Amino acid sequence: MSATPSTEHLPGPGSPPLGPMLACIAALGGCALTVASYASLQPLGVFALAFLVGAMLASMAGDRRESLVTFALVFTIGWFMAGIGGLYAEIFRDPLQLGSDAGMFYDVSRSEASGLSLADVMLITEGVGAIVVWRAVYDGMEAIGFEKGRYIGLSINILAVALAAVIASRACQRLYPGDGTRLARLRLMLSTCGLFWLYSAIHLRDASILLLVTLSFYVWLCHLLRPGAWRFALSLGFTAVLCLALGLMRQEFVLVPMVIGGIALVTRLLVAPAAQPRRGPRAIWIGAGLTVVAVLVANFSGDVGEVVSRGAEVYGEQVAQQAAADSLGAALIVQQPKPIRAVVGMAHLLLYPIPVWSGLQFDTAGAMLKSLNAFFFYAFTPLLMLSAWRTVRGRAVSGLRTADAYMLTLVLVFGVGVALTSLESRHFGAFLVPAFCLAVGPDISRPPAWRQYAAVLGFLLASLLLVHGAWFLIKFW
């Protein structure tokens, strides 16, 4: 069911190793920034240990060379961003990192949660899973002589983002085996996404959530590409474990793996793979799987619905307060009816912030990285739009119709979900790997596809220019 390899996409023998070179530069820059920020050489030891652990895990992912290249690139760039985050925290006294959720997670993980039971930690925060992992690493590093610096917790975040990138790389290789160009394009997305930089630089749980959601996506993608009774049963088992893990990270995400599995099954039932007729046994197996998912969702939906509703109210108040000060567009979106908010809110997630320069200051690293992420999304969104249009029109690469429909549905369902609740681009970032894997579909190395991409990009940039101009007039006229 995977696409036919294209030999013209394979890199030539004389291609320069830009990935390794960039990884070395990022590693050196990250080490210099962290040493300068924390006035200690201990971050270098933490970096080395985390990198070795991650490299061993990445080498087990299959296609060892490509997995290690992806891991090294994303890990070292994450380490560089953690160095920038350290400058903001230690020198600029970043209020997001010293207070708010990031400060609380750091304090509880390194000291205040010491000796507390799991139930005690759950009374402090719903992100008990992240706290348990961070606390174990902080205590373990202290046992071998390291101080409990913030960079230890950030190394776990960087490791989670880099491993999610390895899974994304494996997904791309399964979708487009032997296609070096598409894999290189995916690496470019993974290493330049500002939200992934944010996950690496700030002591928050989003990096772990990204890893678990990406793993959920990959499990069911493998089932779609190579269906079978054994793989189906294995996918259900992984889904149950991932539901528990995500529920410990963020309560409202407990059903996310079930929803991902349900979308995969429905997609396989409704979108038949190319050149493969529909068969009765396939419908029976999928129907049984959907029944299991429906029963589980029904059993948990009451409590989760209450958590999501309560979270939506809290996030709504926070968005309204922040929007009043920073973003006129967000304030208008929050006040809209749900159908309009779903559509406009999805666009807001891809184009936030308005104005784009609002975060380019020395107050907080989070706002700065979100502004940088906007420039990434300006280039990425047209590619995603072309991929979505290609999928809707049924022009996917032969054998990938079901997989493309699955990825597009994931992006839309969870994008709308975030738009209707938190309207927070940081939360949408957890679902970006399916979007990246979908967006590598159009072959923009070919002139027709490149012209389409350039046309959509030009229209988007012109629209953004008008929006920013309107913001300026409303704000200062």
Tab-separated table of C-alpha atoms in Angstrom:
chain	number	residue	atom	x	y	z
A	1	MET	CA	0.000	0.000	0.000
A	2	SER	CA	3.021	2.269	0.177
A	3	ALA	CA	4.060	4.512	-2.662
A	4	THR	CA	6.460	3.351	-5.340
A	5	PRO	CA	9.997	4.618	-4.724
A	6	SER	CA	11.166	7.374	-7.029
A	7	THR	CA	14.853	7.082	-7.882
A	8	GLU	CA	15.025	10.699	-9.033
A	9	HIS	CA	14.300	11.761	-5.449
A	10	LEU	CA	17.276	9.941	-3.986
A	11	PRO	CA	20.122	12.238	-2.947
A	12	GLY	CA	23.180	12.111	-5.126
A	13	PRO	CA	26.571	10.888	-3.882
A	14	GLY	CA	27.940	14.417	-3.916
A	15	SER	CA	25.182	15.938	-1.790
A	16	PRO	CA	26.674	17.993	1.058
A	17	PRO	CA	25.907	16.691	4.566
A	18	LEU	CA	24.076	19.829	5.660
A	19	GLY	CA	22.183	17.996	8.400
A	20	PRO	CA	25.277	16.833	10.336
A	21	MET	CA	26.974	20.214	9.856
A	22	LEU	CA	23.943	22.087	11.161
A	23	ALA	CA	23.643	19.630	14.068
A	24	CYS	CA	27.270	20.293	15.070
A	25	ILE	CA	26.804	24.067	14.912
A	26	ALA	CA	23.574	23.865	16.934
A	27	ALA	CA	25.190	21.583	19.523
A	28	LEU	CA	28.142	23.920	20.021
A	29	GLY	CA	25.873	26.969	20.182
A	30	GLY	CA	23.538	25.273	22.661
A	31	CYS	CA	26.443	24.274	24.915
A	32	ALA	CA	27.850	27.821	24.859
A	33	LEU	CA	24.443	29.360	25.662
A	34	THR	CA	23.652	26.978	28.519
A	35	VAL	CA	27.083	27.348	30.095
A	36	ALA	CA	26.780	31.139	29.878
A	37	SER	CA	23.210	31.113	31.212
A	38	TYR	CA	23.751	28.823	34.196
A	39	ALA	CA	27.430	29.683	34.837
A	40	SER	CA	28.214	25.979	35.070
A	41	LEU	CA	29.756	23.196	33.014
A	42	GLN	CA	27.214	20.683	34.285
A	43	PRO	CA	24.795	21.284	31.365
A	44	LEU	CA	27.424	19.767	29.071
A	45	GLY	CA	27.277	16.476	30.951
A	46	VAL	CA	23.492	16.496	30.879
A	47	PHE	CA	23.532	17.171	27.138
A	48	ALA	CA	25.932	14.273	26.517
A	49	LEU	CA	23.941	11.783	28.614
A	50	ALA	CA	20.597	12.744	27.079
A	51	PHE	CA	22.035	12.581	23.570
A	52	LEU	CA	23.520	9.115	24.136
A	53	VAL	CA	20.275	7.752	25.571
A	54	GLY	CA	18.275	9.200	22.683
A	55	ALA	CA	20.736	7.942	20.070
A	56	MET	CA	20.432	4.406	21.455
A	57	LEU	CA	16.644	4.614	21.309
A	58	ALA	CA	16.679	6.131	17.802
A	59	SER	CA	18.957	3.375	16.534
A	60	MET	CA	16.233	0.862	17.460
A	61	ALA	CA	13.631	2.581	15.264
A	62	GLY	CA	14.662	0.938	11.995
A	63	ASP	CA	16.794	2.357	9.162
A	64	ARG	CA	19.371	3.301	11.755
A	65	ARG	CA	21.268	5.873	9.704
A	66	GLU	CA	18.248	7.976	8.722
A	67	SER	CA	16.757	7.759	12.208
A	68	LEU	CA	20.005	8.889	13.813
A	69	VAL	CA	20.383	11.795	11.368
A	70	THR	CA	16.852	12.970	12.163
A	71	PHE	CA	17.395	12.542	15.889
A	72	ALA	CA	20.726	14.371	15.946
A	73	LEU	CA	19.401	17.314	13.936
A	74	VAL	CA	16.222	17.860	15.959
A	75	PHE	CA	17.916	17.164	19.312
A	76	THR	CA	20.789	19.607	18.794
A	77	ILE	CA	18.498	22.356	17.511
A	78	GLY	CA	16.291	21.754	20.554
A	79	TRP	CA	19.358	22.040	22.764
A	80	PHE	CA	20.229	25.356	21.125
A	81	MET	CA	16.697	26.623	21.813
A	82	ALA	CA	16.978	25.438	25.406
A	83	GLY	CA	20.088	27.593	25.631
A	84	ILE	CA	18.075	30.588	24.461
A	85	GLY	CA	15.399	29.686	26.991
A	86	GLY	CA	18.107	29.605	29.653
A	87	LEU	CA	19.163	33.147	28.751
A	88	TYR	CA	15.586	34.335	29.134
A	89	ALA	CA	15.113	32.505	32.449
A	90	GLU	CA	18.421	33.275	34.145
A	91	ILE	CA	19.314	36.693	32.701
A	92	PHE	CA	16.051	38.297	31.547
A	93	ARG	CA	14.061	36.685	34.431
A	94	ASP	CA	11.370	35.340	32.135
A	95	PRO	CA	8.039	35.409	34.065
A	96	LEU	CA	6.718	32.422	32.093
A	97	GLN	CA	9.611	30.226	33.200
A	98	LEU	CA	9.981	31.547	36.749
A	99	GLY	CA	6.252	31.610	37.430
A	100	SER	CA	3.135	30.295	35.704
A	101	ASP	CA	2.907	26.575	34.819
A	102	ALA	CA	6.532	26.245	33.723
A	103	GLY	CA	7.847	27.567	37.043
A	104	MET	CA	5.454	25.346	38.985
A	105	PHE	CA	6.477	22.224	37.042
A	106	TYR	CA	10.147	22.977	37.646
A	107	ASP	CA	9.729	23.630	41.374
A	108	VAL	CA	7.528	20.591	41.984
A	109	SER	CA	9.720	18.285	39.904
A	110	ARG	CA	13.037	19.170	41.520
A	111	SER	CA	12.108	19.654	45.159
A	112	GLU	CA	8.566	20.137	46.386
A	113	ALA	CA	7.304	16.779	45.107
A	114	SER	CA	10.140	14.883	46.780
A	115	GLY	CA	8.664	12.162	48.961
A	116	LEU	CA	5.086	12.823	47.868
A	117	SER	CA	2.930	9.945	46.659
A	118	LEU	CA	1.289	9.843	43.249
A	119	ALA	CA	-2.034	10.853	44.813
A	120	ASP	CA	-0.392	13.823	46.545
A	121	VAL	CA	1.131	15.051	43.302
A	122	MET	CA	-2.249	14.706	41.570
A	123	LEU	CA	-3.657	17.213	44.056
A	124	ILE	CA	-1.027	19.730	42.937
A	125	THR	CA	-1.368	19.346	39.176
A	126	GLU	CA	-3.143	17.196	36.581
A	127	GLY	CA	0.194	16.713	34.770
A	128	VAL	CA	1.252	14.043	37.227
A	129	GLY	CA	2.808	11.864	34.514
A	130	ALA	CA	5.249	14.573	33.502
A	131	ILE	CA	6.049	15.316	37.153
A	132	VAL	CA	6.856	11.664	37.865
A	133	VAL	CA	9.232	11.439	34.890
A	134	TRP	CA	10.935	14.748	35.614
A	135	ARG	CA	11.271	13.974	39.328
A	136	ALA	CA	12.839	10.568	38.646
A	137	VAL	CA	15.407	12.131	36.326
A	138	TYR	CA	16.161	15.027	38.669
A	139	ASP	CA	16.684	12.616	41.579
A	140	GLY	CA	18.761	10.255	39.435
A	141	MET	CA	21.017	13.042	38.199
A	142	GLU	CA	21.442	14.357	41.742
A	143	ALA	CA	22.477	10.867	42.844
A	144	ILE	CA	25.412	10.929	40.425
A	145	GLY	CA	26.516	14.417	41.424
A	146	PHE	CA	24.549	16.892	39.292
A	147	GLU	CA	22.717	19.899	40.645
A	148	LYS	CA	18.992	20.080	39.931
A	149	GLY	CA	19.219	22.753	37.259
A	150	ARG	CA	16.351	23.569	34.910
A	151	TYR	CA	18.369	22.222	31.990
A	152	ILE	CA	17.875	18.660	33.303
A	153	GLY	CA	14.105	18.868	32.876
A	154	LEU	CA	14.557	20.578	29.521
A	155	SER	CA	16.803	17.730	28.356
A	156	ILE	CA	13.842	15.377	28.859
A	157	ASN	CA	11.680	17.687	26.767
A	158	ILE	CA	14.303	17.885	24.024
A	159	LEU	CA	14.630	14.108	24.053
A	160	ALA	CA	10.845	13.701	23.708
A	161	VAL	CA	10.673	16.116	20.755
A	162	ALA	CA	13.607	14.425	19.018
A	163	LEU	CA	12.110	10.946	19.472
A	164	ALA	CA	8.785	12.217	18.109
A	165	ALA	CA	10.782	13.445	15.094
A	166	VAL	CA	12.276	9.971	14.659
A	167	ILE	CA	8.771	8.470	14.645
A	168	ALA	CA	7.731	11.085	12.086
A	169	SER	CA	10.742	10.125	9.974
A	170	ARG	CA	9.754	6.460	10.104
A	171	ALA	CA	6.189	7.391	9.119
A	172	CYS	CA	7.484	9.306	6.098
A	173	GLN	CA	9.660	6.367	5.073
A	174	ARG	CA	6.676	4.025	5.288
A	175	LEU	CA	4.569	6.393	3.217
A	176	TYR	CA	7.297	7.164	0.646
A	177	PRO	CA	9.983	4.462	0.802
A	178	GLY	CA	13.249	5.471	-0.804
A	179	ASP	CA	12.186	9.091	-1.317
A	180	GLY	CA	15.088	11.138	0.027
A	181	THR	CA	13.636	14.464	-1.090
A	182	ARG	CA	10.428	14.093	0.890
A	183	LEU	CA	12.331	12.851	3.932
A	184	ALA	CA	14.649	15.879	3.751
A	185	ARG	CA	11.620	18.176	3.478
A	186	LEU	CA	10.073	16.546	6.547
A	187	ARG	CA	13.331	17.035	8.479
A	188	LEU	CA	13.274	20.692	7.502
A	189	MET	CA	9.756	21.027	8.932
A	190	LEU	CA	10.656	19.192	12.136
A	191	SER	CA	13.786	21.255	12.760
A	192	THR	CA	12.348	24.702	11.929
A	193	CYS	CA	8.946	24.511	13.616
A	194	GLY	CA	8.797	27.207	16.302
A	195	LEU	CA	6.338	25.237	18.440
A	196	PHE	CA	8.820	22.377	18.695
A	197	TRP	CA	11.456	24.952	19.695
A	198	LEU	CA	9.049	26.132	22.383
A	199	TYR	CA	8.573	22.582	23.692
A	200	SER	CA	12.358	22.222	23.980
A	201	ALA	CA	13.018	25.603	25.598
A	202	ILE	CA	10.272	25.825	28.247
A	203	HIS	CA	9.742	23.486	31.223
A	204	LEU	CA	6.239	22.386	30.156
A	205	ARG	CA	4.636	18.987	29.500
A	206	ASP	CA	3.840	19.619	25.812
A	207	ALA	CA	6.938	17.758	24.589
A	208	SER	CA	5.832	14.533	26.272
A	209	ILE	CA	2.304	14.986	24.927
A	210	LEU	CA	3.722	15.477	21.424
A	211	LEU	CA	5.633	12.192	21.715
A	212	LEU	CA	2.592	10.221	22.913
A	213	VAL	CA	0.219	11.686	20.308
A	214	THR	CA	2.774	11.049	17.545
A	215	LEU	CA	3.161	7.466	18.701
A	216	SER	CA	-0.633	7.037	18.639
A	217	PHE	CA	-0.739	8.388	15.090
A	218	TYR	CA	2.096	6.113	13.977
A	219	VAL	CA	0.572	2.955	15.482
A	220	TRP	CA	-2.614	3.339	13.456
A	221	LEU	CA	-0.777	4.524	10.337
A	222	CYS	CA	1.164	1.244	10.368
A	223	HIS	CA	-2.115	-0.638	10.650
A	224	LEU	CA	-3.564	1.245	7.667
A	225	LEU	CA	-0.510	0.648	5.504
A	226	ARG	CA	-0.224	-3.046	6.433
A	227	PRO	CA	-3.585	-4.195	7.802
A	228	GLY	CA	-3.955	-7.512	9.541
A	229	ALA	CA	-5.703	-9.129	12.501
A	230	TRP	CA	-2.538	-9.318	14.625
A	231	ARG	CA	-1.534	-5.721	13.901
A	232	PHE	CA	-5.111	-4.641	14.617
A	233	ALA	CA	-5.097	-6.303	18.051
A	234	LEU	CA	-1.663	-4.848	18.784
A	235	SER	CA	-2.901	-1.364	17.838
A	236	LEU	CA	-5.813	-1.668	20.258
A	237	GLY	CA	-3.437	-2.700	23.048
A	238	PHE	CA	-1.084	0.210	22.376
A	239	THR	CA	-4.074	2.553	22.293
A	240	ALA	CA	-5.194	1.493	25.771
A	241	VAL	CA	-1.714	2.128	27.193
A	242	LEU	CA	-1.421	5.484	25.425
A	243	CYS	CA	-4.822	6.581	26.744
A	244	LEU	CA	-3.589	5.995	30.285
A	245	ALA	CA	-0.287	7.782	29.627
A	246	LEU	CA	-1.906	10.819	27.998
A	247	GLY	CA	-4.525	11.018	30.730
A	248	LEU	CA	-1.684	11.389	33.232
A	249	MET	CA	-0.174	14.181	31.134
A	250	ARG	CA	-3.335	16.191	30.477
A	251	GLN	CA	-6.754	14.948	31.574
A	252	GLU	CA	-8.671	16.220	28.557
A	253	PHE	CA	-6.339	14.222	26.271
A	254	VAL	CA	-7.231	10.836	27.767
A	255	LEU	CA	-9.461	9.897	24.826
A	256	VAL	CA	-7.168	11.231	22.102
A	257	PRO	CA	-5.639	7.807	21.231
A	258	MET	CA	-9.148	6.298	21.045
A	259	VAL	CA	-10.290	9.079	18.741
A	260	ILE	CA	-7.196	8.568	16.581
A	261	GLY	CA	-7.945	4.845	16.377
A	262	GLY	CA	-11.601	5.512	15.587
A	263	ILE	CA	-10.644	7.914	12.789
A	264	ALA	CA	-8.268	5.306	11.354
A	265	LEU	CA	-10.967	2.628	11.340
A	266	VAL	CA	-13.637	4.877	9.866
A	267	THR	CA	-11.225	6.103	7.216
A	268	ARG	CA	-10.323	2.560	6.230
A	269	LEU	CA	-13.998	1.648	6.019
A	270	LEU	CA	-15.030	4.642	3.925
A	271	VAL	CA	-11.904	5.224	1.814
A	272	ALA	CA	-10.938	2.013	0.085
A	273	PRO	CA	-7.255	1.736	-0.857
A	274	ALA	CA	-6.530	2.153	-4.551
A	275	ALA	CA	-6.843	-1.059	-6.581
A	276	GLN	CA	-8.249	-2.919	-3.566
A	277	PRO	CA	-11.920	-3.904	-3.603
A	278	ARG	CA	-14.023	-3.692	-0.482
A	279	ARG	CA	-14.416	-7.003	1.262
A	280	GLY	CA	-16.847	-8.247	3.852
A	281	PRO	CA	-14.265	-9.466	6.420
A	282	ARG	CA	-12.599	-6.069	6.405
A	283	ALA	CA	-15.890	-4.369	7.259
A	284	ILE	CA	-16.551	-6.927	10.019
A	285	TRP	CA	-13.162	-6.362	11.661
A	286	ILE	CA	-13.460	-2.614	11.418
A	287	GLY	CA	-17.006	-2.694	12.770
A	288	ALA	CA	-15.827	-4.753	15.757
A	289	GLY	CA	-13.020	-2.301	16.403
A	290	LEU	CA	-15.362	0.674	16.207
A	291	THR	CA	-17.689	-1.041	18.653
A	292	VAL	CA	-14.866	-1.479	21.154
A	293	VAL	CA	-13.813	2.139	20.733
A	294	ALA	CA	-17.419	3.353	21.084
A	295	VAL	CA	-17.924	1.386	24.305
A	296	LEU	CA	-14.713	2.747	25.809
A	297	VAL	CA	-15.559	6.300	24.785
A	298	ALA	CA	-19.049	5.958	26.231
A	299	ASN	CA	-17.646	4.764	29.564
A	300	PHE	CA	-15.200	7.652	29.841
A	301	SER	CA	-16.938	10.445	27.968
A	302	GLY	CA	-18.899	11.765	30.951
A	303	ASP	CA	-15.909	12.576	33.152
A	304	VAL	CA	-13.789	13.685	30.215
A	305	GLY	CA	-16.571	15.894	28.901
A	306	GLU	CA	-16.764	17.631	32.263
A	307	VAL	CA	-12.987	18.141	32.289
A	308	VAL	CA	-12.993	19.481	28.724
A	309	SER	CA	-15.932	21.796	29.438
A	310	ARG	CA	-14.275	23.146	32.572
A	311	GLY	CA	-10.976	23.541	30.736
A	312	ALA	CA	-12.666	25.339	27.852
A	313	GLU	CA	-14.147	27.886	30.256
A	314	VAL	CA	-10.785	28.507	31.924
A	315	TYR	CA	-8.963	28.765	28.605
A	316	GLY	CA	-11.688	31.003	27.227
A	317	GLU	CA	-11.203	33.469	30.065
A	318	GLN	CA	-7.421	33.378	29.621
A	319	VAL	CA	-7.672	33.896	25.856
A	320	ALA	CA	-10.078	36.796	26.305
A	321	GLN	CA	-7.778	38.466	28.859
A	322	GLN	CA	-4.645	37.954	26.755
A	323	ALA	CA	-6.424	38.931	23.549
A	324	ALA	CA	-7.558	42.201	25.041
A	325	ALA	CA	-3.925	43.141	25.542
A	326	ASP	CA	-2.160	41.462	22.621
A	327	SER	CA	-4.429	40.230	19.876
A	328	LEU	CA	-7.564	41.921	18.643
A	329	GLY	CA	-8.247	38.973	16.339
A	330	ALA	CA	-8.349	36.462	19.204
A	331	ALA	CA	-10.810	38.625	21.110
A	332	LEU	CA	-13.154	38.650	18.120
A	333	ILE	CA	-12.837	34.872	17.587
A	334	VAL	CA	-13.713	34.033	21.208
A	335	GLN	CA	-17.001	35.896	20.898
A	336	GLN	CA	-18.167	34.087	17.742
A	337	PRO	CA	-20.699	31.223	17.544
A	338	LYS	CA	-19.075	27.790	17.550
A	339	PRO	CA	-19.367	27.066	13.790
A	340	ILE	CA	-17.679	30.351	12.939
A	341	ARG	CA	-15.156	29.966	15.747
A	342	ALA	CA	-14.255	26.489	14.477
A	343	VAL	CA	-13.363	27.783	11.006
A	344	VAL	CA	-11.810	31.111	11.938
A	345	GLY	CA	-10.142	29.618	15.019
A	346	MET	CA	-8.411	26.987	12.864
A	347	ALA	CA	-7.006	29.751	10.682
A	348	HIS	CA	-5.956	31.626	13.840
A	349	LEU	CA	-3.971	28.594	15.043
A	350	LEU	CA	-2.029	28.534	11.769
A	351	LEU	CA	-1.396	32.293	11.601
A	352	TYR	CA	-0.981	33.275	15.284
A	353	PRO	CA	0.055	35.822	16.462
A	354	ILE	CA	-1.484	38.901	14.868
A	355	PRO	CA	0.535	41.115	14.757
A	356	VAL	CA	3.433	38.786	14.102
A	357	TRP	CA	5.947	41.055	15.852
A	358	SER	CA	4.097	41.052	19.185
A	359	GLY	CA	6.370	38.403	20.694
A	360	LEU	CA	9.704	39.706	19.415
A	361	GLN	CA	10.890	41.168	22.710
A	362	PHE	CA	12.893	40.158	25.786
A	363	ASP	CA	9.980	39.640	28.183
A	364	THR	CA	9.339	35.941	27.660
A	365	ALA	CA	10.849	33.218	25.482
A	366	GLY	CA	7.424	31.666	24.872
A	367	ALA	CA	6.035	34.733	23.092
A	368	MET	CA	9.234	35.150	21.084
A	369	LEU	CA	9.201	31.538	19.874
A	370	LYS	CA	5.518	31.769	18.956
A	371	SER	CA	6.239	34.809	16.808
A	372	LEU	CA	9.076	32.937	15.089
A	373	ASN	CA	6.738	29.993	14.607
A	374	ALA	CA	4.366	32.283	12.699
A	375	PHE	CA	6.986	32.711	9.960
A	376	PHE	CA	7.318	28.927	9.774
A	377	PHE	CA	3.545	28.545	9.452
A	378	TYR	CA	3.424	31.176	6.713
A	379	ALA	CA	5.603	28.890	4.584
A	380	PHE	CA	3.992	25.640	5.773
A	381	THR	CA	0.280	26.497	5.553
A	382	PRO	CA	0.128	26.769	1.729
A	383	LEU	CA	1.736	23.328	1.478
A	384	LEU	CA	-0.817	21.911	3.906
A	385	MET	CA	-3.648	23.519	1.933
A	386	LEU	CA	-2.398	22.004	-1.330
A	387	SER	CA	-2.109	18.604	0.353
A	388	ALA	CA	-5.648	18.853	1.718
A	389	TRP	CA	-7.022	19.855	-1.689
A	390	ARG	CA	-5.159	16.999	-3.359
A	391	THR	CA	-6.554	14.540	-0.807
A	392	VAL	CA	-10.128	15.771	-1.162
A	393	ARG	CA	-9.912	15.469	-4.953
A	394	GLY	CA	-8.545	11.942	-4.641
A	395	ARG	CA	-5.217	12.709	-6.288
A	396	ALA	CA	-2.985	11.134	-3.666
A	397	VAL	CA	-0.058	8.978	-4.704
A	398	SER	CA	-1.280	5.541	-5.708
A	399	GLY	CA	-1.783	3.385	-2.615
A	400	LEU	CA	-1.928	6.304	-0.164
A	401	ARG	CA	-5.559	7.406	-0.467
A	402	THR	CA	-6.545	5.923	2.898
A	403	ALA	CA	-3.434	7.198	4.698
A	404	ASP	CA	-3.836	10.734	3.341
A	405	ALA	CA	-7.518	10.840	4.282
A	406	TYR	CA	-6.592	9.578	7.765
A	407	MET	CA	-3.963	12.282	8.275
A	408	LEU	CA	-6.169	15.069	6.939
A	409	THR	CA	-9.050	14.025	9.196
A	410	LEU	CA	-6.747	14.001	12.238
A	411	VAL	CA	-5.537	17.523	11.515
A	412	LEU	CA	-9.058	18.866	10.991
A	413	VAL	CA	-10.701	17.109	13.951
A	414	PHE	CA	-8.079	18.053	16.511
A	415	GLY	CA	-7.478	21.479	15.000
A	416	VAL	CA	-11.164	22.294	15.360
A	417	GLY	CA	-11.129	20.790	18.856
A	418	VAL	CA	-8.344	23.138	19.944
A	419	ALA	CA	-10.047	26.068	18.227
A	420	LEU	CA	-13.258	25.427	20.181
A	421	THR	CA	-11.511	25.034	23.547
A	422	SER	CA	-8.188	26.683	24.333
A	423	LEU	CA	-7.473	28.420	20.995
A	424	GLU	CA	-3.836	27.868	22.007
A	425	SER	CA	-1.339	27.148	19.229
A	426	ARG	CA	0.872	25.351	21.763
A	427	HIS	CA	-1.826	22.690	22.194
A	428	PHE	CA	-2.314	22.330	18.439
A	429	GLY	CA	1.389	21.580	18.077
A	430	ALA	CA	0.870	18.119	19.557
A	431	PHE	CA	-0.948	17.143	16.328
A	432	LEU	CA	1.528	18.593	13.850
A	433	VAL	CA	3.329	15.394	12.865
A	434	PRO	CA	0.318	14.064	10.877
A	435	ALA	CA	0.109	17.503	9.241
A	436	PHE	CA	3.809	17.365	8.320
A	437	CYS	CA	3.506	13.839	6.895
A	438	LEU	CA	0.484	14.944	4.866
A	439	ALA	CA	2.231	18.108	3.639
A	440	VAL	CA	5.184	16.236	2.113
A	441	GLY	CA	2.778	14.696	-0.401
A	442	PRO	CA	2.845	17.378	-3.124
A	443	ASP	CA	6.105	17.157	-5.037
A	444	ILE	CA	7.002	20.853	-5.156
A	445	SER	CA	10.277	19.992	-6.878
A	446	ARG	CA	8.155	19.755	-10.044
A	447	PRO	CA	7.319	23.085	-11.739
A	448	PRO	CA	3.486	22.717	-11.767
A	449	ALA	CA	3.309	21.955	-8.046
A	450	TRP	CA	5.824	24.697	-7.278
A	451	ARG	CA	3.765	27.261	-9.191
A	452	GLN	CA	0.652	26.234	-7.252
A	453	TYR	CA	2.537	26.556	-3.971
A	454	ALA	CA	3.933	29.973	-4.937
A	455	ALA	CA	0.461	31.198	-5.920
A	456	VAL	CA	-1.107	30.121	-2.609
A	457	LEU	CA	1.818	31.561	-0.653
A	458	GLY	CA	1.538	34.879	-2.472
A	459	PHE	CA	-2.195	35.070	-1.778
A	460	LEU	CA	-1.634	34.213	1.899
A	461	LEU	CA	1.100	36.820	2.354
A	462	ALA	CA	-1.017	39.475	0.633
A	463	SER	CA	-3.945	38.626	2.924
A	464	LEU	CA	-1.692	38.812	5.975
A	465	LEU	CA	-0.420	42.195	4.847
A	466	LEU	CA	-4.008	43.467	4.706
A	467	VAL	CA	-4.820	41.955	8.127
A	468	HIS	CA	-1.769	43.538	9.723
A	469	GLY	CA	-2.608	46.845	8.075
A	470	ALA	CA	-6.163	46.678	9.444
A	471	TRP	CA	-4.796	45.851	12.903
A	472	PHE	CA	-2.485	48.852	12.771
A	473	LEU	CA	-5.286	51.206	11.746
A	474	ILE	CA	-7.675	49.924	14.431
A	475	LYS	CA	-4.997	50.024	17.110
A	476	PHE	CA	-3.426	53.409	16.404
A	477	TRP	CA	-5.776	55.449	14.205
